[in-house]
Tab-separated table of C-alpha atoms in Angstrom:
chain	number	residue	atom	x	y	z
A	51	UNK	CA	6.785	22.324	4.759
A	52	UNK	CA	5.641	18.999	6.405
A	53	UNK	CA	4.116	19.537	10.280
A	54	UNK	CA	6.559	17.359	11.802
A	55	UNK	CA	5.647	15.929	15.307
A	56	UNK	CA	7.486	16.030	18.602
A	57	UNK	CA	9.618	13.311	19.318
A	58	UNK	CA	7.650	10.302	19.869
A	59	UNK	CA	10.180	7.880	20.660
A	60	UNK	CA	10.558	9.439	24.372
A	61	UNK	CA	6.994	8.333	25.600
A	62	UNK	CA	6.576	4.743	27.055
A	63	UNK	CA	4.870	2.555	25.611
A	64	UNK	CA	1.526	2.477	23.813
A	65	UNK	CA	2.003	6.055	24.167
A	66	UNK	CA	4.298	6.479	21.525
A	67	UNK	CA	1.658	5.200	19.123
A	68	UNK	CA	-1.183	6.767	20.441
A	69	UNK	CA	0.453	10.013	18.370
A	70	UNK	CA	0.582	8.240	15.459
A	71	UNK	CA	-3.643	7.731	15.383
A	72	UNK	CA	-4.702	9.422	12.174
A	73	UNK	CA	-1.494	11.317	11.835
A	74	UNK	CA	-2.455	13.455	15.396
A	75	UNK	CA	-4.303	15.269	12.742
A	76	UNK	CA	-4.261	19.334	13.166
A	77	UNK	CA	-7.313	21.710	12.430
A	78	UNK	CA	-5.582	23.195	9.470
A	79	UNK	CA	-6.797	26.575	8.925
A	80	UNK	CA	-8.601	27.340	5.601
A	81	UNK	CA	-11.310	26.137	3.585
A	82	UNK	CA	-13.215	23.195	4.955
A	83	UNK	CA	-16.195	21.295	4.005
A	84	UNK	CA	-19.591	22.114	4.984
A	85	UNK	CA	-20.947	19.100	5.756
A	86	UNK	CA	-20.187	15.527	4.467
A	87	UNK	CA	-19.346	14.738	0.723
A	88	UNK	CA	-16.642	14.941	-2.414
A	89	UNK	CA	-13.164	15.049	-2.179
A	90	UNK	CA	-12.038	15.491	-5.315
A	91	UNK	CA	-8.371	14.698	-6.030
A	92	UNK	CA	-9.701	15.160	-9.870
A	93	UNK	CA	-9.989	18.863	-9.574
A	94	UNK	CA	-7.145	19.502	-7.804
A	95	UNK	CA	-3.657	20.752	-9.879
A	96	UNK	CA	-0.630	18.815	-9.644
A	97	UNK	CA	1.868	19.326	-6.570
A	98	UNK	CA	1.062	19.112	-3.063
A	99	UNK	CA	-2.068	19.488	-1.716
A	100	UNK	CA	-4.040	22.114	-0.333
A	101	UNK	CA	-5.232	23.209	3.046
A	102	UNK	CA	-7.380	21.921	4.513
A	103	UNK	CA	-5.038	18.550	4.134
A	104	UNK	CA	-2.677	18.613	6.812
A	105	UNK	CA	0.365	16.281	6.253
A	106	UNK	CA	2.254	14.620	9.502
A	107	UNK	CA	5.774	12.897	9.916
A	108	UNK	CA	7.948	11.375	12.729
A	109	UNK	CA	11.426	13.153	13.646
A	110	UNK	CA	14.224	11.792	12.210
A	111	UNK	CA	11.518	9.532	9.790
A	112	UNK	CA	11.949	10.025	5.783
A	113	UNK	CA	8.699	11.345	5.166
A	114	UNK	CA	6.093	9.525	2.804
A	115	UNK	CA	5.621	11.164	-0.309
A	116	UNK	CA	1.831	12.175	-1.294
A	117	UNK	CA	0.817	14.860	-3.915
A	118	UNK	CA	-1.582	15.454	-6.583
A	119	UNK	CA	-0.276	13.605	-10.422
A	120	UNK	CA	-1.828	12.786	-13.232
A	121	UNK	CA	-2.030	8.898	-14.732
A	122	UNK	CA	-4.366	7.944	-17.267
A	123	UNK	CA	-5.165	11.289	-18.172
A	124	UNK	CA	-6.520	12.042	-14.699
A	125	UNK	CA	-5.419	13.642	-11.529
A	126	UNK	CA	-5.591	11.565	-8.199
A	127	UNK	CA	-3.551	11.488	-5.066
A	128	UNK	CA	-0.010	9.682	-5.873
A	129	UNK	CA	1.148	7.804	-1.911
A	130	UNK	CA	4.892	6.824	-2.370
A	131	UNK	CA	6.832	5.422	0.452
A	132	UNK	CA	10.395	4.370	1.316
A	133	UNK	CA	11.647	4.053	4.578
A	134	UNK	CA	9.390	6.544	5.390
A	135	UNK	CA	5.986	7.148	7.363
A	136	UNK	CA	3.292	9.719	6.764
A	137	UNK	CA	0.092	10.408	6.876
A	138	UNK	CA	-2.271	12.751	4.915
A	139	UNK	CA	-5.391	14.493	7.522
A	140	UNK	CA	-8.518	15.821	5.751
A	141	UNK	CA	-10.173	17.213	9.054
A	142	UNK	CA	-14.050	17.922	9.072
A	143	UNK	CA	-14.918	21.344	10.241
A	144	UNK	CA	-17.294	19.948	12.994
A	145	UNK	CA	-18.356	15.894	13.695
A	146	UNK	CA	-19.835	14.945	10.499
A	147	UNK	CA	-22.665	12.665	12.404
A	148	UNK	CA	-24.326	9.750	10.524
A	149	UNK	CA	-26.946	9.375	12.703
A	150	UNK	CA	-29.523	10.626	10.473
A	151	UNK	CA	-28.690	9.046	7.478
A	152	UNK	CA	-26.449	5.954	7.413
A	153	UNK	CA	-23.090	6.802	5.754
A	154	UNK	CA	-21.320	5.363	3.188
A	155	UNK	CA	-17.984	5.891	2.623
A	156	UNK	CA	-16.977	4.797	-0.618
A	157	UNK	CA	-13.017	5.363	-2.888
A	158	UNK	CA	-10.944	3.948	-5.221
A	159	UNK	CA	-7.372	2.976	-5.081
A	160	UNK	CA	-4.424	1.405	-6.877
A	161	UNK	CA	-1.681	-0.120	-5.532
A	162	UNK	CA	1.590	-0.670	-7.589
A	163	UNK	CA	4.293	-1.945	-5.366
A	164	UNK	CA	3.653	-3.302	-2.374
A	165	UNK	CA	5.086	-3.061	1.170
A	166	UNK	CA	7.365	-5.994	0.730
A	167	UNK	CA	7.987	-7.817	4.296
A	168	UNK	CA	4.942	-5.914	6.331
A	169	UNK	CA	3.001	-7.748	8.675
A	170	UNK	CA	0.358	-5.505	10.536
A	171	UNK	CA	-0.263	-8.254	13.468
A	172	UNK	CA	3.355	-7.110	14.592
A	173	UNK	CA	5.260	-3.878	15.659
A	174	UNK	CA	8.462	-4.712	13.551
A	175	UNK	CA	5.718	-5.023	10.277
A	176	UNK	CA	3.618	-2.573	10.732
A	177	UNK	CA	3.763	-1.016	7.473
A	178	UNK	CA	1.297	-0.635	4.352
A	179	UNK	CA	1.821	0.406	1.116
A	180	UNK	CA	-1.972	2.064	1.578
A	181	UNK	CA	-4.909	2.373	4.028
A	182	UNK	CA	-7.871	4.475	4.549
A	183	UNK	CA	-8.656	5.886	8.177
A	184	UNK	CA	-11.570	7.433	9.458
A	185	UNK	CA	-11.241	9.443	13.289
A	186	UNK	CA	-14.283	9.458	15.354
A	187	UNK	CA	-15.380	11.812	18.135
A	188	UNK	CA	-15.778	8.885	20.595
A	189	UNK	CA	-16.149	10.057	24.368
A	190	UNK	CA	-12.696	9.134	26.295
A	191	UNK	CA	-14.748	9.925	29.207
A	192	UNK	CA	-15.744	6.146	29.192
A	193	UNK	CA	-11.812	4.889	28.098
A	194	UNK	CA	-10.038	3.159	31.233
A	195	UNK	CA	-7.820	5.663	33.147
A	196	UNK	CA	-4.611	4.086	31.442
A	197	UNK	CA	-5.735	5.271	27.934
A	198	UNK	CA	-7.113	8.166	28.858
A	199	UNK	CA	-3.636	8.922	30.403
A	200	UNK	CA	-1.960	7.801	27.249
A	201	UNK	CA	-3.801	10.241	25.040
A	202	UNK	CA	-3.352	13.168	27.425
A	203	UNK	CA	0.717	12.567	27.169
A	204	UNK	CA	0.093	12.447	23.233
A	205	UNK	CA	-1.770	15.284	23.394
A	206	UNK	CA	0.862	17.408	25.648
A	207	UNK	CA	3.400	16.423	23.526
A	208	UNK	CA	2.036	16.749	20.253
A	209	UNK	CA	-0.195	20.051	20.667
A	210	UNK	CA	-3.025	18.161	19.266
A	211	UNK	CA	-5.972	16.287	20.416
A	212	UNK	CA	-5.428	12.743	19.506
A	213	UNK	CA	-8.426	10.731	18.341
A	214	UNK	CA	-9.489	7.835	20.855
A	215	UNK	CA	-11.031	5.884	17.816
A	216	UNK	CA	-9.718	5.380	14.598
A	217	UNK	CA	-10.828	2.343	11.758
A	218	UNK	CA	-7.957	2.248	8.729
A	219	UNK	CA	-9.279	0.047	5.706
A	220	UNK	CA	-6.179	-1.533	4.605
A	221	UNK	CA	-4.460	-2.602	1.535
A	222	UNK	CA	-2.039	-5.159	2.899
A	223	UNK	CA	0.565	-7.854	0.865
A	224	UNK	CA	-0.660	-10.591	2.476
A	225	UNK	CA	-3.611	-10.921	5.397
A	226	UNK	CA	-7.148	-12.397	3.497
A	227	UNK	CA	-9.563	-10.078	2.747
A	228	UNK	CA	-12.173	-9.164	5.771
A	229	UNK	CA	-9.375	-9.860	8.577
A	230	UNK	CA	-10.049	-7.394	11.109
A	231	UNK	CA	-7.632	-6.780	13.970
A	232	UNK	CA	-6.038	-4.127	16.434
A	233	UNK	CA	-3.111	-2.123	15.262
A	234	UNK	CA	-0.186	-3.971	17.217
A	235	UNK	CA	0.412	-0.834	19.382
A	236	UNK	CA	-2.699	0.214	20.140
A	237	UNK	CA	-6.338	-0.518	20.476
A	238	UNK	CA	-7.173	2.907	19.794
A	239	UNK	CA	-6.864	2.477	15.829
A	240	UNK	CA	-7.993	-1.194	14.239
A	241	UNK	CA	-7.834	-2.317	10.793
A	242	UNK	CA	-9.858	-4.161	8.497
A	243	UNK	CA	-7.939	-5.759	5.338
A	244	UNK	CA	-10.070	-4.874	2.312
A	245	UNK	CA	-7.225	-5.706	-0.558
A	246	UNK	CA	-4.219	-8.109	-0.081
A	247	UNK	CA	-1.553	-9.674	-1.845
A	248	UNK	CA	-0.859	-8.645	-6.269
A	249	UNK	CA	-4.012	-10.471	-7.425
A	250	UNK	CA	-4.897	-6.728	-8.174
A	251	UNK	CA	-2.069	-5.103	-8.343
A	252	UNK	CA	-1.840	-2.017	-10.339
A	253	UNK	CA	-5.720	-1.707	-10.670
A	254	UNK	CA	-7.927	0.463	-9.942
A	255	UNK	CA	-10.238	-1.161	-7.104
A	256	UNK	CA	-13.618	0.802	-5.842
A	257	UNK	CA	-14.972	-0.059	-2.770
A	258	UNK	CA	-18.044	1.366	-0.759
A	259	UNK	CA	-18.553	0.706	2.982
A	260	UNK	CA	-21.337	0.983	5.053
A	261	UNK	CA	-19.369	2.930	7.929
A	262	UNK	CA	-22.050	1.959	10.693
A	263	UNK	CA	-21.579	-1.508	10.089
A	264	UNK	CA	-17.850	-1.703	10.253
A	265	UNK	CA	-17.175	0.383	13.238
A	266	UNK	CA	-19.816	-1.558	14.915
A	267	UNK	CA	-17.533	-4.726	13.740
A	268	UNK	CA	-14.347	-2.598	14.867
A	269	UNK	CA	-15.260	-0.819	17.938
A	270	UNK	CA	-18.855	-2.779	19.114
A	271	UNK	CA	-16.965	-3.752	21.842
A	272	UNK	CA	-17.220	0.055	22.882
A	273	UNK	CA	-19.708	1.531	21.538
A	274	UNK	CA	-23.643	0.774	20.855
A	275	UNK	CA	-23.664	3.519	18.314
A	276	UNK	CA	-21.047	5.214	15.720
A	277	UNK	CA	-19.833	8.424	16.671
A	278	UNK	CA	-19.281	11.530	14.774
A	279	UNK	CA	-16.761	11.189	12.110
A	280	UNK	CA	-14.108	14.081	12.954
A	281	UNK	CA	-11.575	13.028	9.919
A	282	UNK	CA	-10.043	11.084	7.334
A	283	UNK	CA	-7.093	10.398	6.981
A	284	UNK	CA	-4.674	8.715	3.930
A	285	UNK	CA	-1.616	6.736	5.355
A	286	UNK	CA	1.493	4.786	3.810
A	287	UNK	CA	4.423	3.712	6.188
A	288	UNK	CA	7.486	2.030	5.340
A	289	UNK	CA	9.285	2.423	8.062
A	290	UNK	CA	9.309	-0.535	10.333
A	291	UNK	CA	10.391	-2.847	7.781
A	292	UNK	CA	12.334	-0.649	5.346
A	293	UNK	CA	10.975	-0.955	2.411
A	294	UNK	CA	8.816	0.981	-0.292
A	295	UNK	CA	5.507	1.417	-1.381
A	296	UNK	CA	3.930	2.962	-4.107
A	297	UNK	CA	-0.005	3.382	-4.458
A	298	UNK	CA	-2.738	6.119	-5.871
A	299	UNK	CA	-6.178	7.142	-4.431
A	300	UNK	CA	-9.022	8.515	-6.676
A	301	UNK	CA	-11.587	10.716	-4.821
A	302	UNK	CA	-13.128	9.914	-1.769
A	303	UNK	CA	-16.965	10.131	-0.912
A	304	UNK	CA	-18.569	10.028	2.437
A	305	UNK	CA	-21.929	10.572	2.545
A	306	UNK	CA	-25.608	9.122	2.307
């Protein structure tokens, strides 16, 4: 059964979206990774996925569809949306910290059907048929007290700790590639368009970031230095603009 989160509709504003940062991602009991590396949809059998993926929804939300299928005679992680939000945690067992040896985070992913009329500069479109999000252990210590406020209120009423940074690479229908921007509700998660539009649409497109380097693009503003990555997180919304989605993501490597 889906971890569905309080209602999120009572909090005032940017509140309400501070729960949605990385899917208020729970530490999932179970096995975890040791230390930065694979994760293999490829090994994994077909159905829903396994702890230590957590999955989180939005009361009274149709929930976005993700589970293990096979296509082309492999298995990777299938992301279908329709009128529906969700988003897929992979939490790290303790900060996973780059410091020693610049990270790379590097995936592939397909998108078949896009998000028709989303539009992530606005609240009413912000949907995506596909992004990629990595959490970092920044210290809200140094946020202004309004945020900090806002992510104790998500935090009371979700039961979680709510990440106060979060980078999504994005697969968006129409943005150029590179466009890097705030999510419309909050400046606690920002986006950087990677794909856009069908001029790849139902390929398979690899990509390999140097994570320093873009959260120092996101979040330089805040930070001198990349925190410790806490999680990562695989997200498809439909919601705001009704529509569907369908995409796939092949294993994900974060690492050296």
């Amino acid at each position: 059964m889906p971890n569905i989160l309080p209602a999120w509709k009572r909090l005032p504003g940017h509140a309400a979206l501070a729960l949605l940062l990385a899917g208020a991602p729970a530490w999932a009991e179970g096995q975890h990774p040791q230390s930065a590396g694979q994760i293999a949809f490829s090994q994994l059998p077909e159905g829903p996925l396994p702890a230590p993926w957590h999955f989180a929804t939005l009361p009274g939300k149709s929930p976005t569809q993700f589970g293990i299928a096979s296509l082309d005679g492999e298995h990777v992680l299938r992301v279908s949306t329709s009128d529906a939000y969700g988003n897929l945690v992979y939490p790290l067992p303790g900060a996973v910290n780059g410091a020693a040896a610049a990270l790379r985070l590097s995936w592939r992913w397909r998108v078949d059907q896009l998000v028709a009329k989303a539009d992530i500069r606005s609240r009413s479109g912000d949907d995506a048929a596909l992004k990629l999000c990595v959490s970092f252990d920044f210290d809200r210590s140094r946020l202004g007290f309004g945020e900090r406020a806002r992510l104790r209120l998500g935090q009371i009423h979700t039961g979680e700790r709510i990440p106060a940074e979060t980078l999504c690479y994005v697969w968006d229908n129409q943005l150029p590639v590179g466009t890097q921007l705030h999510n419309a509700f909050t400046h606690r998660m920002r986006f950087i368009v990677l794909q856009s539009g069908s001029t790849h649409l139902g390929q398979w497109m690899s990509e390999s970031r140097d994570l320093a380097a873009d959260y120092a693009q996101a979040f330089g503003d805040e930070s001198a230095g990349m925190p410790a990555v806490i999680d990562i997180t695989v997200s498809a919304d439909s919601d705001n603009t009704h529509g569907s989605g369908l995409a796939y993501m092949g294993d994900i490597h974060l690492g050296p």
